[in-house]
PDB file of C-alpha atoms and ligand atoms in Angstrom:
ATOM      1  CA  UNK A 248     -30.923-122.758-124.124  1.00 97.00           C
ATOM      2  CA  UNK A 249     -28.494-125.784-123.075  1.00 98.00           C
ATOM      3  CA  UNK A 250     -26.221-127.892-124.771  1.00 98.00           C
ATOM      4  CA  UNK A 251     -26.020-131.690-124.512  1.00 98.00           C
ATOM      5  CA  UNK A 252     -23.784-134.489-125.968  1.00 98.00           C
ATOM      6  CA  UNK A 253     -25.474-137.814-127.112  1.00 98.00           C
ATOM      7  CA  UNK A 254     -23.749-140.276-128.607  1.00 99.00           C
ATOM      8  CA  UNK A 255     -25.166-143.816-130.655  1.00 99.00           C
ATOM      9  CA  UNK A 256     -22.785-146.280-129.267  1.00 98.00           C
ATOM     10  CA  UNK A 257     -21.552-149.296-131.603  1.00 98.00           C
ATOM     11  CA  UNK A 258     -24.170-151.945-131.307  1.00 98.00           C
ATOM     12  CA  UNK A 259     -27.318-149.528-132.070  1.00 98.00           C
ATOM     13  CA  UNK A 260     -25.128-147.578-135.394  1.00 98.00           C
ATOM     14  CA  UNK A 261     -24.191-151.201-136.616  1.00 98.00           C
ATOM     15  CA  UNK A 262     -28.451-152.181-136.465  1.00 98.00           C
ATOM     16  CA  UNK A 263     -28.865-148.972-138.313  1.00 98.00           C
ATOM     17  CA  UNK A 264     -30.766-147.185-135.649  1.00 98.00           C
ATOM     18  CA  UNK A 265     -28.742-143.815-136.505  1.00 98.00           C
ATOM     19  CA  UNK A 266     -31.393-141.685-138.089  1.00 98.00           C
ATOM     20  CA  UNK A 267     -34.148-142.853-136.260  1.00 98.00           C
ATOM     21  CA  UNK A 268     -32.782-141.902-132.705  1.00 98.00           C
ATOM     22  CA  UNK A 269     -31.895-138.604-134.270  1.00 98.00           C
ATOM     23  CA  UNK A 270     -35.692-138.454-135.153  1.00 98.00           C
ATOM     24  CA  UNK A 271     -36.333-138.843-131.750  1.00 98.00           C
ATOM     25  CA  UNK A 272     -33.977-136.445-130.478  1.00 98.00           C
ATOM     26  CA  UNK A 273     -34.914-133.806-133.379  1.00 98.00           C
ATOM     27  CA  UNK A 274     -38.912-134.546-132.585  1.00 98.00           C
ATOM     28  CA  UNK A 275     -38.559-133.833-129.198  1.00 98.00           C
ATOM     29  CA  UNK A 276     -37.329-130.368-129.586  1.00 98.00           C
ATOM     30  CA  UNK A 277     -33.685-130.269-129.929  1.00 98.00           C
ATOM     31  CA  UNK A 278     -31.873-128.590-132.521  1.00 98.00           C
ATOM     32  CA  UNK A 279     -28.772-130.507-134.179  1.00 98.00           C
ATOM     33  CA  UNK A 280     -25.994-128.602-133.556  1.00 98.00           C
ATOM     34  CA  UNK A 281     -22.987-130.722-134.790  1.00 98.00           C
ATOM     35  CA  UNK A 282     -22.629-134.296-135.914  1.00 98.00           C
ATOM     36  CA  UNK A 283     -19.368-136.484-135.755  1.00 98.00           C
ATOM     37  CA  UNK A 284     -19.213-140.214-136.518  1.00 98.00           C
ATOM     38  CA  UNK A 285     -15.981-141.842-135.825  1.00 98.00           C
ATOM     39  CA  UNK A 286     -14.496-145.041-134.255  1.00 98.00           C
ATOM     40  CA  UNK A 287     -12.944-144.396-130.818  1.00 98.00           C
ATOM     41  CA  UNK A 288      -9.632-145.720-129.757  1.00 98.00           C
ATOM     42  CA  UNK A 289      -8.730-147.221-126.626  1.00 98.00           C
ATOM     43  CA  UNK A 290      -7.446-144.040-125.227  1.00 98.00           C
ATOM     44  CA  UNK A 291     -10.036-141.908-126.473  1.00 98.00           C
ATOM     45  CA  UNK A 292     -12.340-144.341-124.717  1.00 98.00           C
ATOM     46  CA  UNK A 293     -10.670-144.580-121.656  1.00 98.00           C
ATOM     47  CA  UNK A 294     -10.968-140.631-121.200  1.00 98.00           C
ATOM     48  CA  UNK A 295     -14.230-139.998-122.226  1.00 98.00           C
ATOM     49  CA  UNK A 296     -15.361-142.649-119.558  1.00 98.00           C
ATOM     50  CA  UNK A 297     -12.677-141.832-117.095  1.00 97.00           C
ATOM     51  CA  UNK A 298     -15.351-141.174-114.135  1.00 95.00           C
ATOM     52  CA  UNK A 299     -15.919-144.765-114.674  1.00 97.00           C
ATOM     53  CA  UNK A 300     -11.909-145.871-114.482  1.00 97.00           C
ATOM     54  CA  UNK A 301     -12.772-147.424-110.796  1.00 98.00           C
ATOM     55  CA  UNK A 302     -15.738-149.184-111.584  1.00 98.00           C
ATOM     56  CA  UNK A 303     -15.727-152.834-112.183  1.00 98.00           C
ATOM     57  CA  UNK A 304     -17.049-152.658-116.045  1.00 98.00           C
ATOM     58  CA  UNK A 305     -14.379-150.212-117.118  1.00 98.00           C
ATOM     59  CA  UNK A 306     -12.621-152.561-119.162  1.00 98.00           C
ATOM     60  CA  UNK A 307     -15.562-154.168-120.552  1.00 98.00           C
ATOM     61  CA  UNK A 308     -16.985-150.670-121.519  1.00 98.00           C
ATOM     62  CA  UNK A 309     -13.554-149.448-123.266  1.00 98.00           C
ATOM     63  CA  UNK A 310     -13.681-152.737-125.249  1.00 98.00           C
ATOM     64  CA  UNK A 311     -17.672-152.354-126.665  1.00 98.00           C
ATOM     65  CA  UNK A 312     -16.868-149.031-126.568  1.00 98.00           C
ATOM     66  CA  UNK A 313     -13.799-149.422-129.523  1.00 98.00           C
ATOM     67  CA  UNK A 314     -15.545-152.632-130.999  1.00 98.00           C
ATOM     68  CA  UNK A 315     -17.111-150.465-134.019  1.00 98.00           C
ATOM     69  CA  UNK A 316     -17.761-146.398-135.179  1.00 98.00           C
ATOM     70  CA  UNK A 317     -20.633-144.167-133.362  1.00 99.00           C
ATOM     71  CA  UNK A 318     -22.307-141.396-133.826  1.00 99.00           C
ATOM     72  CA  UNK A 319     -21.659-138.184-131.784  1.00 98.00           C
ATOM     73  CA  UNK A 320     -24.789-135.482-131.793  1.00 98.00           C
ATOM     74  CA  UNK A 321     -24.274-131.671-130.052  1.00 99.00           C
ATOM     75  CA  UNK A 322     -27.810-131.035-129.169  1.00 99.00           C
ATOM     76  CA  UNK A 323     -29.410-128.110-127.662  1.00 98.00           C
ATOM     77  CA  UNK A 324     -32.917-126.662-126.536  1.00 98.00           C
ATOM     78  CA  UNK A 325     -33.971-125.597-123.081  1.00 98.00           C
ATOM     79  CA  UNK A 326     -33.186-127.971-120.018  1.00 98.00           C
ATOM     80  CA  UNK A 327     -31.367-130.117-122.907  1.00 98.00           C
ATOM     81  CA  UNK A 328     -29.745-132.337-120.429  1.00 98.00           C
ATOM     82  CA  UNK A 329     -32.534-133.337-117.865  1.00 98.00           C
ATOM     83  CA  UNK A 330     -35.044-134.059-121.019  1.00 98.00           C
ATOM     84  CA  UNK A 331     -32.457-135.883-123.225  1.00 98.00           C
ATOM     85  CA  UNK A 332     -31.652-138.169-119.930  1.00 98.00           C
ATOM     86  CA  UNK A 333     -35.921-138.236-119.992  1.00 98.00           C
ATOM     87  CA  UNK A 334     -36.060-139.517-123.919  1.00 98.00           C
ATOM     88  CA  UNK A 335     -32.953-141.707-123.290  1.00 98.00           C
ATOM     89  CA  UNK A 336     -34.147-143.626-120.150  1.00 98.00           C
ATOM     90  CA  UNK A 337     -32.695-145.985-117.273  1.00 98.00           C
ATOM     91  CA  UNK A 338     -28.887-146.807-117.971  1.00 98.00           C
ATOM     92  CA  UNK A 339     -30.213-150.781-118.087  1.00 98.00           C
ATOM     93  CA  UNK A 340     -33.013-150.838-121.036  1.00 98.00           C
ATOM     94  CA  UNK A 341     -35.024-153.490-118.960  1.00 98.00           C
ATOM     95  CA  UNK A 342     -35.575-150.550-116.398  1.00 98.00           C
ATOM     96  CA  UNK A 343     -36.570-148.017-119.363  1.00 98.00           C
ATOM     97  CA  UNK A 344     -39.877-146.523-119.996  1.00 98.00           C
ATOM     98  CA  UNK A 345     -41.731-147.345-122.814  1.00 97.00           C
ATOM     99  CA  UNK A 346     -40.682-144.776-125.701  1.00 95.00           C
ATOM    100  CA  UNK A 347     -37.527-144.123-124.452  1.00 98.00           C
ATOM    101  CA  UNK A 348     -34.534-144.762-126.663  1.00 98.00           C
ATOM    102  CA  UNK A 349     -32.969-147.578-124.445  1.00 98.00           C
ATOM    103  CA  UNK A 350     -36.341-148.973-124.454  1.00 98.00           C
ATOM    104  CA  UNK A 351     -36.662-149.521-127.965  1.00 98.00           C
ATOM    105  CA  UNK A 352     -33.130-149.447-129.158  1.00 98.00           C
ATOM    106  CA  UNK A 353     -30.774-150.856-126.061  1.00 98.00           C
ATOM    107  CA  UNK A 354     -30.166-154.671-125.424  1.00 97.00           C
ATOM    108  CA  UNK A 355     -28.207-154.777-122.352  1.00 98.00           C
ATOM    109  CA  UNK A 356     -27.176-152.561-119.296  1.00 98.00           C
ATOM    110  CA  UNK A 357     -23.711-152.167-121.484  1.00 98.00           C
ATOM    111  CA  UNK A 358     -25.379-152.353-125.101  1.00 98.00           C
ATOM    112  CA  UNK A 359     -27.783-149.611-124.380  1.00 98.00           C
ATOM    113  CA  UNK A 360     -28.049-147.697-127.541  1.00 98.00           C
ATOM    114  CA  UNK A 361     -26.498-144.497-126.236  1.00 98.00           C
ATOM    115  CA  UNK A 362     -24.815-141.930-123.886  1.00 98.00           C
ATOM    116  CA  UNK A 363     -26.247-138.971-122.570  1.00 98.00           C
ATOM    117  CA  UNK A 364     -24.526-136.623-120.428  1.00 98.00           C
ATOM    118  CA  UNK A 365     -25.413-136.266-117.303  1.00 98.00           C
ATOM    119  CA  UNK A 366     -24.706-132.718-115.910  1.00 98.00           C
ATOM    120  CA  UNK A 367     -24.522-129.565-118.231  1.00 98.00           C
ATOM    121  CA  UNK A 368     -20.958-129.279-116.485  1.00 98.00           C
ATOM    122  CA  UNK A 369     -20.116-133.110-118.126  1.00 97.00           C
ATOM    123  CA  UNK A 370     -22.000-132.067-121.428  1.00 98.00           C
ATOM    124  CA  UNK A 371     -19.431-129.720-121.655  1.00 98.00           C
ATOM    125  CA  UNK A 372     -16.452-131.771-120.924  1.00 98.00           C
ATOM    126  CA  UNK A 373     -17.858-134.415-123.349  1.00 98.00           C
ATOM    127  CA  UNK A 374     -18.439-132.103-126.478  1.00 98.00           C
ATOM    128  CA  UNK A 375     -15.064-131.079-126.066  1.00 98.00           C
ATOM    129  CA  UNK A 376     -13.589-134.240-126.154  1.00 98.00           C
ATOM    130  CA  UNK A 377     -15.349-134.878-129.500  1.00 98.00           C
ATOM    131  CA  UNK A 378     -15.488-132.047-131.084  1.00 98.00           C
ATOM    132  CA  UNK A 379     -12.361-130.605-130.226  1.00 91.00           C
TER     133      UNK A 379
HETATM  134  P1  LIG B 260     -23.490-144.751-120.160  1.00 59.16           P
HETATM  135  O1  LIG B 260     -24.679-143.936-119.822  1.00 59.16           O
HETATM  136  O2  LIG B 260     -22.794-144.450-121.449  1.00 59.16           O
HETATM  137  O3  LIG B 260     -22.422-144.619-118.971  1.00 59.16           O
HETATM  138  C1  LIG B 260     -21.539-145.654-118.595  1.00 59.16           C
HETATM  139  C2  LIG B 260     -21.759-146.923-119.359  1.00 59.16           C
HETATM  140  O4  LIG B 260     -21.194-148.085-118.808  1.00 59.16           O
HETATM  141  C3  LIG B 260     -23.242-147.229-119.403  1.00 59.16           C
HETATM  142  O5  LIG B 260     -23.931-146.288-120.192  1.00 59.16           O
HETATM  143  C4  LIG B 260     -23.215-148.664-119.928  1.00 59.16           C
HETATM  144  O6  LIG B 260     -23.004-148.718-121.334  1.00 59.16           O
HETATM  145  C5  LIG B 260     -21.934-149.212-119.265  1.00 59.16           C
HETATM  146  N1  LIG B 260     -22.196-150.138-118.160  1.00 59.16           N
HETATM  147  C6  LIG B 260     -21.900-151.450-118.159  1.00 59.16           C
HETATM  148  N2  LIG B 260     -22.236-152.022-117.005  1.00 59.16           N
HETATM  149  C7  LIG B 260     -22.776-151.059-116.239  1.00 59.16           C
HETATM  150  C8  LIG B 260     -23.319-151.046-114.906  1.00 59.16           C
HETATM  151  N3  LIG B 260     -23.366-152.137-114.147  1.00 59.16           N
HETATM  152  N4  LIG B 260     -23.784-149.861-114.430  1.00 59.16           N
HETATM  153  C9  LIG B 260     -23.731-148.743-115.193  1.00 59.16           C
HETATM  154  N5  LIG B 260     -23.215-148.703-116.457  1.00 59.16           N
HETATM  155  C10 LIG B 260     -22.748-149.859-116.969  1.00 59.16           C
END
């Protein structure tokens, strides 16, 4: 078994798309762990992206990112990370596969519905940030 963080970013929990993405995540085999909501501050932000800091759409991220609560889910089943970045889809929704969350919940490369970690190593890092 493998853990994985996912997290409903701002513009998908304010359409009320919380429940059904955990449907998703829950139908497709992965066992709810933990749940935290909360609104993220600017520094809290700026360190859960902080492999982004470099990148051009940092400070448009931390902004979206802090502009209203999400929704935090510790998931786990086996190969949790490669098939929750599978149900998720591409990073820009237009580029997602039908079915996939960003496909049916994401409206822009930066308004994309959700994170997903990317490495079991980052999954890690991530839960701890959020969970404590
Ligand atoms: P996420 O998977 O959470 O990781 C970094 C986030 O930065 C990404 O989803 C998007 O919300 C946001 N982002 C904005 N612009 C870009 C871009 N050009 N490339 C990748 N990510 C971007």
């Amino acid at each position: 078994m493998q853990d994985t963080y996912m997290m409903v970013k701002p513009e998908a929990f304010a359409a009320g798309h919380v429940a059904a993405i955990l449907a998703l995540a829950v139908d497709n085999g992965f066992e709810l762990v933990r749940v935290r909501s909360l609104g993220m501050d600017q520094e809290l932000a700026e360190k859960f992206y902080a492999v982004h800091r470099e990148r051009p759409f940092f400070g448009d991220l931390v902004k979206y990112m802090t502009s209203g609560p999400v929704c935090g889910f510790h998931l786990r089943r086996d190969d949790a990370v490669s098939r929750m970045r599978e149900l998720v889809g591409a990073t820009d929704p237009v580029d997602a596969t039908a079915g996939t969350v960003r496909f049916r919940f994401g409206t822009s490369i930066q308004e994309n519905a959700v994170h997903a970690s990317d490495s079991p190593e980052n999954a890690q890092l991530e839960l701890g940030i959020i969970f404590g």
